[in-house]
XYZ file of C-alpha atoms in Angstrom:
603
model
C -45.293 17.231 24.437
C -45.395 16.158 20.497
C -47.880 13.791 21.448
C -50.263 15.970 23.471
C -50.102 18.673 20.910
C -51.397 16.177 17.982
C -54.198 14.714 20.658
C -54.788 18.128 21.420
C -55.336 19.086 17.940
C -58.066 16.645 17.199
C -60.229 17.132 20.175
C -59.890 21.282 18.789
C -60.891 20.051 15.617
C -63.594 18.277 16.640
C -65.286 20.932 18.828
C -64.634 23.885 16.253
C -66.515 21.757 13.917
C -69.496 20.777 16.193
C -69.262 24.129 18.274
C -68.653 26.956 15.596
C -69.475 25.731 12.742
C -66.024 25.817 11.392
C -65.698 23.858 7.697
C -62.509 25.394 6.153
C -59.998 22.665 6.043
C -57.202 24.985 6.316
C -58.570 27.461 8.862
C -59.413 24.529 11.154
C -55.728 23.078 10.746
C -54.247 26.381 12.209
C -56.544 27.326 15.199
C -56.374 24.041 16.015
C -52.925 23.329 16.076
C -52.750 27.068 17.888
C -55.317 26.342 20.694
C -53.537 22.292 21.225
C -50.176 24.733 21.409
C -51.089 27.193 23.982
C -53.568 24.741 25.891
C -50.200 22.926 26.866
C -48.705 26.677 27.422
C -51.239 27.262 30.109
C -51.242 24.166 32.094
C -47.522 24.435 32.064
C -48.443 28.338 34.056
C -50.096 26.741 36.386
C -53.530 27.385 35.078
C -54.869 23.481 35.052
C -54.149 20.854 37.642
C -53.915 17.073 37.767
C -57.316 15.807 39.262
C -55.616 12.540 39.133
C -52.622 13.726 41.823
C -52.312 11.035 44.931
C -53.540 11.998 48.019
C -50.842 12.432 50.885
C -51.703 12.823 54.080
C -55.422 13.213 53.082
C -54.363 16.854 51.048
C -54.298 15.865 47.548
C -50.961 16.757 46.077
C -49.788 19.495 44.026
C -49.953 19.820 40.110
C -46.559 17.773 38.510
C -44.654 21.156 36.034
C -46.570 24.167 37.604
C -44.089 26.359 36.772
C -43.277 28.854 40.134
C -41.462 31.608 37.606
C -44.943 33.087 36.999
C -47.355 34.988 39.639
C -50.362 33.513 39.231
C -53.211 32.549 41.477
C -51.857 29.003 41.800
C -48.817 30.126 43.522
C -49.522 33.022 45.297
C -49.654 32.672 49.146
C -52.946 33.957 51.125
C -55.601 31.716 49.574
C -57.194 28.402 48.086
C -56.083 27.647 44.599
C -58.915 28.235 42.218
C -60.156 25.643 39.802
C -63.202 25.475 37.505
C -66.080 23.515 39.671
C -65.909 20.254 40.452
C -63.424 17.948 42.317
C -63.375 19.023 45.854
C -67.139 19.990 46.502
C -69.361 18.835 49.264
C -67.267 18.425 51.549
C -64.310 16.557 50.059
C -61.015 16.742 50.748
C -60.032 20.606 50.452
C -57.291 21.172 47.588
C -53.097 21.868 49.041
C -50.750 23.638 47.312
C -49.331 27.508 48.376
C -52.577 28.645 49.072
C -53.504 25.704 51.921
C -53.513 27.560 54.689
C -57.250 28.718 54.394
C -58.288 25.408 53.376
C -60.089 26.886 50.850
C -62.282 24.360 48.552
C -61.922 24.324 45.088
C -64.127 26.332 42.638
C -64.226 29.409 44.088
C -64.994 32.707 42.980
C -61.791 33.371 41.243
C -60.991 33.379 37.464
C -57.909 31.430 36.111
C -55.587 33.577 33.597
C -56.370 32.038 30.530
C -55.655 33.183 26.848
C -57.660 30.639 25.021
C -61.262 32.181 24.739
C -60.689 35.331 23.129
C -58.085 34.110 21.331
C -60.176 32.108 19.577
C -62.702 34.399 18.419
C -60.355 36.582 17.159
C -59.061 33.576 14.997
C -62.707 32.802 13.647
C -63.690 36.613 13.265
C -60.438 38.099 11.731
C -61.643 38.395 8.031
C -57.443 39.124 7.167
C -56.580 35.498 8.002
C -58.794 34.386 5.041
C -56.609 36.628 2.645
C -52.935 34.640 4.136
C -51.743 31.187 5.385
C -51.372 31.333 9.423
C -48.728 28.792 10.281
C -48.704 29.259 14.727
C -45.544 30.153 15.476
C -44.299 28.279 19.157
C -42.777 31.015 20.891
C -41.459 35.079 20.509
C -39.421 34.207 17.707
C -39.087 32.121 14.499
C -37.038 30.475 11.889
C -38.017 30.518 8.271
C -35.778 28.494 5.998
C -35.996 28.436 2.423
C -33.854 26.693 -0.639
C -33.169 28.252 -3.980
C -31.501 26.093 -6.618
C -29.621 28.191 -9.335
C -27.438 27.522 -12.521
C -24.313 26.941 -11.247
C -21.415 25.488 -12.944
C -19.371 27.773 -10.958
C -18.903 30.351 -8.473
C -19.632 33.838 -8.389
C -16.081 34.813 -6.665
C -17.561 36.114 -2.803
C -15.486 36.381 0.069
C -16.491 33.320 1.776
C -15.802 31.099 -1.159
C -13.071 28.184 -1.659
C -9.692 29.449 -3.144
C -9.997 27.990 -6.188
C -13.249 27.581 -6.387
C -13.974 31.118 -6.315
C -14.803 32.195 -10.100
C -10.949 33.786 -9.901
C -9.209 30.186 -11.373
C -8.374 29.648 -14.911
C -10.566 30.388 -17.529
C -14.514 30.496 -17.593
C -14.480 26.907 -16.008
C -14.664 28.932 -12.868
C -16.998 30.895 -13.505
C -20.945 30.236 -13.208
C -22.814 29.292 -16.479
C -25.732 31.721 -16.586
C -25.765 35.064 -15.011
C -28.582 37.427 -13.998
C -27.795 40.857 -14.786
C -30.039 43.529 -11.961
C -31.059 46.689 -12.148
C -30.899 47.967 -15.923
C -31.551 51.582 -16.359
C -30.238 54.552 -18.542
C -27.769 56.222 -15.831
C -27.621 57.305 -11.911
C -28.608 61.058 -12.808
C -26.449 64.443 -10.716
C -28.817 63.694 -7.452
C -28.301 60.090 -7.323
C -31.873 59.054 -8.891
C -31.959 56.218 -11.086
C -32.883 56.839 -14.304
C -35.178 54.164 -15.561
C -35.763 52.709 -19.751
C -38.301 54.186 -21.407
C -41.280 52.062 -22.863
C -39.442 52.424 -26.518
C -35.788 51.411 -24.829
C -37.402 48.511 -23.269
C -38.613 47.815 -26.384
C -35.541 46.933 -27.970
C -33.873 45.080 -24.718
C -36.598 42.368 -25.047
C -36.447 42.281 -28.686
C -32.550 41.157 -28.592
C -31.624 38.247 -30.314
C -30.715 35.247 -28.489
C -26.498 34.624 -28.307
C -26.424 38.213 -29.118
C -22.841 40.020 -27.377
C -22.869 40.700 -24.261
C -20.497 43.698 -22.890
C -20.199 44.698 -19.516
C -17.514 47.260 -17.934
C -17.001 47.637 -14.367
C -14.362 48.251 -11.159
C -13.428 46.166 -8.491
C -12.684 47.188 -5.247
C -8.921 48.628 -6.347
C -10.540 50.451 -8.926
C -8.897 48.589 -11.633
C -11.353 47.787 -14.953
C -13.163 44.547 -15.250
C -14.233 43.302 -18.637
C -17.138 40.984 -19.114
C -18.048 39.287 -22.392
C -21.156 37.098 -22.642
C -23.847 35.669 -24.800
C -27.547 36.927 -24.298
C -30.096 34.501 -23.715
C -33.073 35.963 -22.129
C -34.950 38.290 -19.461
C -35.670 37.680 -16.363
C -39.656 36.418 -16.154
C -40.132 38.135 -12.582
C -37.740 40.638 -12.090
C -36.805 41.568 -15.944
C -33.166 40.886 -15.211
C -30.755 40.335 -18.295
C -29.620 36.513 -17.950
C -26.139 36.260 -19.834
C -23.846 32.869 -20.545
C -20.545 33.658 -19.156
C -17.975 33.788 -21.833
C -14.994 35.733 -20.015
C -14.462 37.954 -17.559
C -11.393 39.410 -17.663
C -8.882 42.079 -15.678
C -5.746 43.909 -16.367
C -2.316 42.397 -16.132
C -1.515 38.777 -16.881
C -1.757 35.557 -15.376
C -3.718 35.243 -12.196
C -4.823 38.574 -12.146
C -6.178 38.668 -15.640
C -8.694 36.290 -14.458
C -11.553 38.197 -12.510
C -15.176 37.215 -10.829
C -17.934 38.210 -12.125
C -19.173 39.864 -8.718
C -15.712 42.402 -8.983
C -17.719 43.865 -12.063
C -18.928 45.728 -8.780
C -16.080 45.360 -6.327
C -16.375 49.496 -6.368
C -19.691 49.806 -5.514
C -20.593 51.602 -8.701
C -23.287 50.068 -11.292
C -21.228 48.592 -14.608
C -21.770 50.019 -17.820
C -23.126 47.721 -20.819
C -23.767 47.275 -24.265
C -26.103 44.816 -26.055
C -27.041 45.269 -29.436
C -28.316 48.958 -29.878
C -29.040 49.229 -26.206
C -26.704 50.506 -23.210
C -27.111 51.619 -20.220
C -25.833 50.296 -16.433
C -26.562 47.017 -14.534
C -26.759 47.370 -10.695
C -26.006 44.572 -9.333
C -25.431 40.510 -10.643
C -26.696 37.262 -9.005
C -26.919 33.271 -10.457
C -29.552 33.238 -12.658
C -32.458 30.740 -10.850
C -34.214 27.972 -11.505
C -37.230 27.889 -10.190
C -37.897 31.450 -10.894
C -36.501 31.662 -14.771
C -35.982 29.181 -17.462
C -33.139 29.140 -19.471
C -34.083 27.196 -22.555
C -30.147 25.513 -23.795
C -29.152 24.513 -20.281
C -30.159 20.697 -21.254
C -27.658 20.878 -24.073
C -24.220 21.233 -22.222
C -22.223 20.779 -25.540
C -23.495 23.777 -27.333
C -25.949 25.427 -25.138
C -28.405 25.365 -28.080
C -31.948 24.700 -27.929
C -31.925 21.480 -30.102
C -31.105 18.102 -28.720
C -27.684 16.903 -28.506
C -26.825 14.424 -30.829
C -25.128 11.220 -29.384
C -21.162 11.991 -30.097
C -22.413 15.293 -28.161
C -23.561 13.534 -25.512
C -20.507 11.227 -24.988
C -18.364 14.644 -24.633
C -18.816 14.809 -20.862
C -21.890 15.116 -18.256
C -24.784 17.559 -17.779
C -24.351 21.187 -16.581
C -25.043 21.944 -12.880
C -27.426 23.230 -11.156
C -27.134 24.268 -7.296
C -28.656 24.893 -3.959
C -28.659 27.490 -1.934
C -30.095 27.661 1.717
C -31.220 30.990 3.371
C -32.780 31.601 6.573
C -34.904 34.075 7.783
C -35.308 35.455 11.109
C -38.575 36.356 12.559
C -39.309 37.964 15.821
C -42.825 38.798 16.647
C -44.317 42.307 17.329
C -46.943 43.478 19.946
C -50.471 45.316 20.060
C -51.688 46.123 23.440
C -55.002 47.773 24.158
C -56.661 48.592 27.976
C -60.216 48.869 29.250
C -61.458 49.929 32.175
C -65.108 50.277 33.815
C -66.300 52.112 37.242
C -67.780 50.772 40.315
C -70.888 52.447 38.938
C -71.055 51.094 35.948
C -71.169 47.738 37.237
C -73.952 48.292 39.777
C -75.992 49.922 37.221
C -75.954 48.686 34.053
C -77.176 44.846 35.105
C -80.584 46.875 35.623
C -80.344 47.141 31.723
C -79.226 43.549 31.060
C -75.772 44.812 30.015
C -72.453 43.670 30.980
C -70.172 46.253 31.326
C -67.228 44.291 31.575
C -68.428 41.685 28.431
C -68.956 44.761 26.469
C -65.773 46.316 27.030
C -64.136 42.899 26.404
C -65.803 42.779 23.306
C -64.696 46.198 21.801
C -60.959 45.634 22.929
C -61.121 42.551 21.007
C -62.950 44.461 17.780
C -59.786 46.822 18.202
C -57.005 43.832 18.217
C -59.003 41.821 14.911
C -59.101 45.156 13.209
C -55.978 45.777 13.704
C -54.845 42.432 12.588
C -56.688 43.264 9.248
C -55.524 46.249 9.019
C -51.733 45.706 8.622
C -52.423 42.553 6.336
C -54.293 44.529 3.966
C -51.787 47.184 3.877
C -48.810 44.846 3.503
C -50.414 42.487 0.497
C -51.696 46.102 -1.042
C -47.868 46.974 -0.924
C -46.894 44.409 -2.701
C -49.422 44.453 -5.216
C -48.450 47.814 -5.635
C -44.476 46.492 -5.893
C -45.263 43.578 -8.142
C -47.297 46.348 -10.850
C -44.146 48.772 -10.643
C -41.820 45.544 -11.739
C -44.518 44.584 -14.602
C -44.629 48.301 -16.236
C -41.060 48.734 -15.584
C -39.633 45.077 -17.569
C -42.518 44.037 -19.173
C -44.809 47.419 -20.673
C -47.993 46.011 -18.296
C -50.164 49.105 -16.882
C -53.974 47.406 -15.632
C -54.774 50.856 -13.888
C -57.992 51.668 -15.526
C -59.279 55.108 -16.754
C -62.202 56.196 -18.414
C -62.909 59.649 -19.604
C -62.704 62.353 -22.647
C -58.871 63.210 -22.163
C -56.954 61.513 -25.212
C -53.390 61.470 -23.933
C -54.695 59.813 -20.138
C -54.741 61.124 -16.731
C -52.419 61.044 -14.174
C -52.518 58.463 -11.690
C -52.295 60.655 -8.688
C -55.817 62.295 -9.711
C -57.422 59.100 -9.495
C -56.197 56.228 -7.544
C -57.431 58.243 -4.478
C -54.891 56.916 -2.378
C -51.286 56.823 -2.154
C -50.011 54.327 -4.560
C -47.042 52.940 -2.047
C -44.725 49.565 -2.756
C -43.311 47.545 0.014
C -40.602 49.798 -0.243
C -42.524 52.527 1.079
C -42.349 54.248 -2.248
C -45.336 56.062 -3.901
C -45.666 55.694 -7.059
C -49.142 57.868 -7.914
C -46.770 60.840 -8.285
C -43.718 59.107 -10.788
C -46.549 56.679 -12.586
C -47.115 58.830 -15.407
C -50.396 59.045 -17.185
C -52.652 56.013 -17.728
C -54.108 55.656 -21.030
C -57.939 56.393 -21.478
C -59.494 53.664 -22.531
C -62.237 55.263 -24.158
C -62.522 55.296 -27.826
C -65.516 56.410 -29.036
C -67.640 57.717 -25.972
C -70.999 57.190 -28.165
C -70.572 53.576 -27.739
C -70.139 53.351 -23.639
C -72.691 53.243 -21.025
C -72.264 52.754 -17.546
C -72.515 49.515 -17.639
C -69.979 48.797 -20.198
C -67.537 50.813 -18.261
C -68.263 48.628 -15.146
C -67.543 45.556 -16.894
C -64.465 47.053 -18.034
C -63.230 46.338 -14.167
C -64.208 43.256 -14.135
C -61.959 42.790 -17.054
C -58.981 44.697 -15.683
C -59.667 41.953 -12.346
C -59.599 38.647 -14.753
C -56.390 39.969 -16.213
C -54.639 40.660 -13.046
C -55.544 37.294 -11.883
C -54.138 35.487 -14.587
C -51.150 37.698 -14.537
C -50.546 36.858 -11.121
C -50.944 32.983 -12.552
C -48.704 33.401 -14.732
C -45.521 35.258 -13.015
C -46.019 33.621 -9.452
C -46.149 29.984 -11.131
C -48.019 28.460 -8.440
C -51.816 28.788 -9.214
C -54.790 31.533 -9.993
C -55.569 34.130 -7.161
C -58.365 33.289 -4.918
C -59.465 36.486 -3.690
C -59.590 40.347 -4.615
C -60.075 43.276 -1.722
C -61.558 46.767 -2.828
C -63.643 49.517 -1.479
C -67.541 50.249 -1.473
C -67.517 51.780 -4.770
C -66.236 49.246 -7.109
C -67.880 46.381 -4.672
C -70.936 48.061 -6.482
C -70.019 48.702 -9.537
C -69.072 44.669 -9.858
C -72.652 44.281 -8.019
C -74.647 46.454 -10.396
C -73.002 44.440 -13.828
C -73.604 41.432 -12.249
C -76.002 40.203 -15.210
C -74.324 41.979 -18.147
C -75.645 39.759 -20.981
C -73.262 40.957 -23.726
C -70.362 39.663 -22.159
C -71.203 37.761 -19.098
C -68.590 36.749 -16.837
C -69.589 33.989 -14.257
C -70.165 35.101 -10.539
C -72.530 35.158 -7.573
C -72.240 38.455 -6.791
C -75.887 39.448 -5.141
C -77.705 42.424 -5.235
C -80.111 42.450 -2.746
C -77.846 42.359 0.620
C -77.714 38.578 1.928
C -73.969 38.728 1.813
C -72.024 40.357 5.031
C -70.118 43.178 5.076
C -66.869 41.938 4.065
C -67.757 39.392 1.528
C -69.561 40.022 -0.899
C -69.333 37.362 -3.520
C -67.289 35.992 -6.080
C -66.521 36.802 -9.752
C -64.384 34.821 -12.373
C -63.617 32.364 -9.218
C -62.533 35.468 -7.223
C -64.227 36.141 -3.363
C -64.325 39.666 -3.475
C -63.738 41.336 0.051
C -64.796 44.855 1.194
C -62.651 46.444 3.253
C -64.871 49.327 4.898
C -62.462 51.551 6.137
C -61.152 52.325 2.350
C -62.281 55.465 1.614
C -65.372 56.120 -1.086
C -62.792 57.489 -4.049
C -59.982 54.942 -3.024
C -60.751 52.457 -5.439
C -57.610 50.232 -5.883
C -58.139 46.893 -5.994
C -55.686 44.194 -4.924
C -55.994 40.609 -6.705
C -54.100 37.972 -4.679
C -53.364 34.231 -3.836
C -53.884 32.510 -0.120
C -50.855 29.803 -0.627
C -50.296 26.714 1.587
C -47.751 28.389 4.051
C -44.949 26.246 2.035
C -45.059 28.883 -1.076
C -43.830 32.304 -1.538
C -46.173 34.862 -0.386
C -47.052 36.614 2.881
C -47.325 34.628 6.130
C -49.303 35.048 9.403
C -47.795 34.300 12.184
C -49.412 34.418 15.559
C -47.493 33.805 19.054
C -50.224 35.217 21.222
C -53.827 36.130 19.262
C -55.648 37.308 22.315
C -53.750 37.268 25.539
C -56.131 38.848 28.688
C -55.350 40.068 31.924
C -57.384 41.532 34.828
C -56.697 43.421 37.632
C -59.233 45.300 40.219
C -57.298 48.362 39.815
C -56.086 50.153 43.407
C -56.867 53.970 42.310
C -60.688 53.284 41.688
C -61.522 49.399 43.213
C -62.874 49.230 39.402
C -62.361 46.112 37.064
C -59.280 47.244 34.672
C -58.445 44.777 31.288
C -55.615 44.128 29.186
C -55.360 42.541 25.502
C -52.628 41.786 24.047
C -51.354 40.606 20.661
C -48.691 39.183 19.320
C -47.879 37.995 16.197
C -45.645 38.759 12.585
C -46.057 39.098 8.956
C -44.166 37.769 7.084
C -42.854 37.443 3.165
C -41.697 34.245 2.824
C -39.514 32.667 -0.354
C -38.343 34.860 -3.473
C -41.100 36.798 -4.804
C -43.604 36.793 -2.770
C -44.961 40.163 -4.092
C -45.278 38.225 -7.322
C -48.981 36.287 -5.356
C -50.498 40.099 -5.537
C -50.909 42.735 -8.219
C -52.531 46.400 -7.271
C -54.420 48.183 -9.500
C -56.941 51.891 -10.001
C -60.058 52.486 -11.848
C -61.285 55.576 -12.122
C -64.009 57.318 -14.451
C -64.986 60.680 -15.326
C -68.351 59.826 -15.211
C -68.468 57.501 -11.909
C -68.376 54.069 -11.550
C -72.430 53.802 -10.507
């Protein structure tokens, strides 16, 4: 079957290219490997037949792996077993199988089930699958597996961990290196809300000196206090988490039982209490602080944990520090969209007269209604966490891109401008708990409306290279938006002061969902975002091997048709199945969501 599916995949390559035009590297990968995959799917329902089968008897034999689980017309009894024209005609040897006993001849009026067609357009015509990776998934379900390598050194002390070997032993040698501290905030107020820094408190928890004290106060499960003391190193780059070398962690009574885990710091389920420097407040929750995601500058230098290099007695004092790996999985089960058509008797005697096809025409709109559906949820899901990845950046690192212009001098509210709601992938909205976004208007003598338009295009170079920057694995690609700010970008398109470099046209050549591309950027319209909804999502199609979100299609297009009892009438069925999917840690950190908004208008 491995060896079909990879011939199968060139001879799809090769007619996408010659047949629709297809020169995307990456796009023709996918549907290719998708149409080799359920091309072998089909023949194994019975849908194809082997032309070369021996001939017994003078009846040519029956297909080798038809599979006889599935009703379909290849094995249901009362007549001839339909096949596309050809083997079998004028007069040749009439084809066997279930259906033999009308000695029916091949190529008859009937149509094969077959999934492959529409499929297929919806894969070239689904403007969402230019915004993702698709990686075909082979069946209902799917297996995502992903590594993370942390400091280690040591264990966190978790249930499923090696006596011994479970940060409870003797002394710190137990216990991990390097830390991540989650979750810092001022308190857990009377109704259970957490209470997050303000802009001046976070402030002073980034300005903390390296190797300043660490301490941390807690309950385990028993309820007895757990004491933490550690040395702080840095934040978090992605998640703004406090990232502490372990010096001791430490319980009451002696012995044993003076030596605790870090992870009983929350054996209560209550957030710990801390103090570094001038700031305190309460952790959440505590993980291994991670490699790939944060650097910890010192690790190299396992004698003193310094930044400098070790000198060569150093050196000789024993071997590097550690770092792990962890595996995770991730379990993925595919979700359905099912639309139905019908036409009358009527409509197919009379509309031919017209030159219409009422059945092609209905095809066509059930398949506009699974593609725009398809966008839709993509587009939601990457504006989600755009929206999640800008909460995390104004909450750890001060970083607010939403974009007002006006005469107010303290700002204006989110909520009265993003037009939308303003929701993570949490399903939290954050237009009403933003707070107000600066004006960014100084001296309103100096603007035009062209100044303020370029001001967005600004606010979109700065998102990309944030998005560079925190996701560490290489500049955005594309940004989605609304009418509106499509042409406001449109309209500043040859600002002279300050050019930026794009292609953006002005005089309609480009379709209706791209519309060109500035600072390196294709900028997509999405027309069913409202007029005033202008948020603006700047994001990054990966490989399918990076964090990010994933599309992953089982079934694109599947048809069915029936000629339906009630009315003798043609009746159609579409269905779609498929999943998105977040893949890796961070993936929200490949997006970043974003409002403008003027007083005046943005054209």
């Amino acid at each position: 079957m491995f060896i079909n599916e990879q011939n199968g995949t060139q001879m799809w390559t090769k007619m996408l290219k010659e047949n629709f035009n297809v020169t995307d590297t990456e796009k023709l990968n996918w549907v290719s490997q998708y149409a080799a995959i359920h091309e072998i799917h089909e023949s194994m329902l019975g849908v194809g037949m082997n032309a070369m089968a021996p001939k017994i008897n003078d009846v040519v034999a029956p297909a080798q792996g038809v599979n006889p689980l599935y009703a379909t017309p290849l094995n249901t009894t009362g007549m001839g077993n339909p096949m596309a024209p050809g083997y079998g005609l004028d007069g040749q040897v009439p084809m066997g199988g279930s259906g033999d006993f009308f000695k029916a001849a091949v190529g008859s009026g009937d149509i094969p089930v077959s999934t492959l067609p529409m499929a297929l357009n919806v894969a070239l015509l689904t403007i969402g699958l230019e915004l993702v990776p698709v990686i075909p998934a082979k069946g209902p379900w799917a297996m995502l597996t992903y590594m993370d390598f942390p400091y280690a050194g040591g264990k966190m002390g978790r249930k499923n961990e090696v006596a011994g070997l479970d940060g409870r032993g003797e002394g710190v040698e137990n216990k991990p290196l390097y830390v991540k501290f989650l979750g810092a905030g001022k308190e857990f107020d009377a109704d259970g809300n957490f209470v997050a820094f303000n802009a001046e408190e976070l402030a002073k928890l980034r300005k903390v000196a390296e190797l300043t004290e660490v301490k941390i106060k807690g309950k385990d499960s028993a309820g007895e206090a757990v004491n933490f003391v550690g040395k702080f190193k840095c934040l978090g780059r992605m998640d703004g988490g406090v990232i502490v070398a372990v010096e001791s962690c430490e319980g009451s009574g002696d012995g044993a039982a003076a030596h605790r885990a870090v992870m009983d710091l929350f054996g209560a389920g209550e957030p710990a209490t801390f103090t570094i420097g001038e700031v305190s407040g309460i952790f959440q929750s505590v993980d291994f602080a991670q490699t790939m995601v944060d650097f910890v500058d010192g690790f190299a230098n396992f004698a003193t944990q310094e930044k400098r290099s070790m000198t060569r007695a150093e050196n000789e004092t024993g071997t590097g520090n550690v770092i792990g790996l962890r595996l995770f999985s991730k379990w993925v089960q595919m979700g359905s969209y099912e639309v139905t058509g019908t036409v009358t008797r009527q409509q197919l005697q009379d509309l031919p007269l017209y030159g219409v096809d009422a059945v092609a025409k209905v095809m066509e709109a059930m398949q506009n209604e699974i593609t725009q559906s398809i966008n839709a949820r993509i587009l939601e899901h990457v504006f989600a966490l755009g929206v999640t990845n800008a909460v995390q950046q104004k909450m750890y690192h001060g970083v607010d891109l939403n974009l007002w212009m006006g005469t107010e001098t303290d700002g204006k509210d989110l909520k009265d401008f993003c037009g939308k709601e303003f929701k993570d992938v949490y399903g939290v909205d954050w237009s009403e708990n933003w707070g107000k976004v600066a004006n960014t208007e100084v001296n309103t003598s100096a603007e035009n409306l062209h100044t303020r338009q370029r001001r967005i295009g600004s606010r979109v170079l700065a998102a990309a290279n944030l998005v560079q920057v925190t996701g560490r694995r290489g500049r955005p690609t594309w940004i989605v938006t609304n009418v509106q700010v499509a042409t406001a970008l449109q309209d500043v398109s040859g600002y002279v002061v300050a050019p930026m470099v794009n292609n953006l046209a002005q005089d309609g050549s480009q379709n209706l969902y791209m519309s060109g591309t500035i600072a390196g950027l294709k900028i997509y319209v999405d027309p069913y975002m409202d007029w005033d909804d202008c948020r603006i999502c700047v994001g990054r199609k990966g490989n399918g091997n990076e964090p990010g979100v994933i599309f992953m299609p089982y079934i694109l297009a599947d048809t069915v048709s029936i000629t339906a009892e009630g009315t003798m009438a043609p009746k159609m069925l579409v269905n779609s199945r498929y999943a998105i999917v977040d893949a890796g840690f961070f993936p929200e950190k490949q997006y970043f969501t974003f409002a403008v908004g003027s007083k005046w208008g943005l054209i």
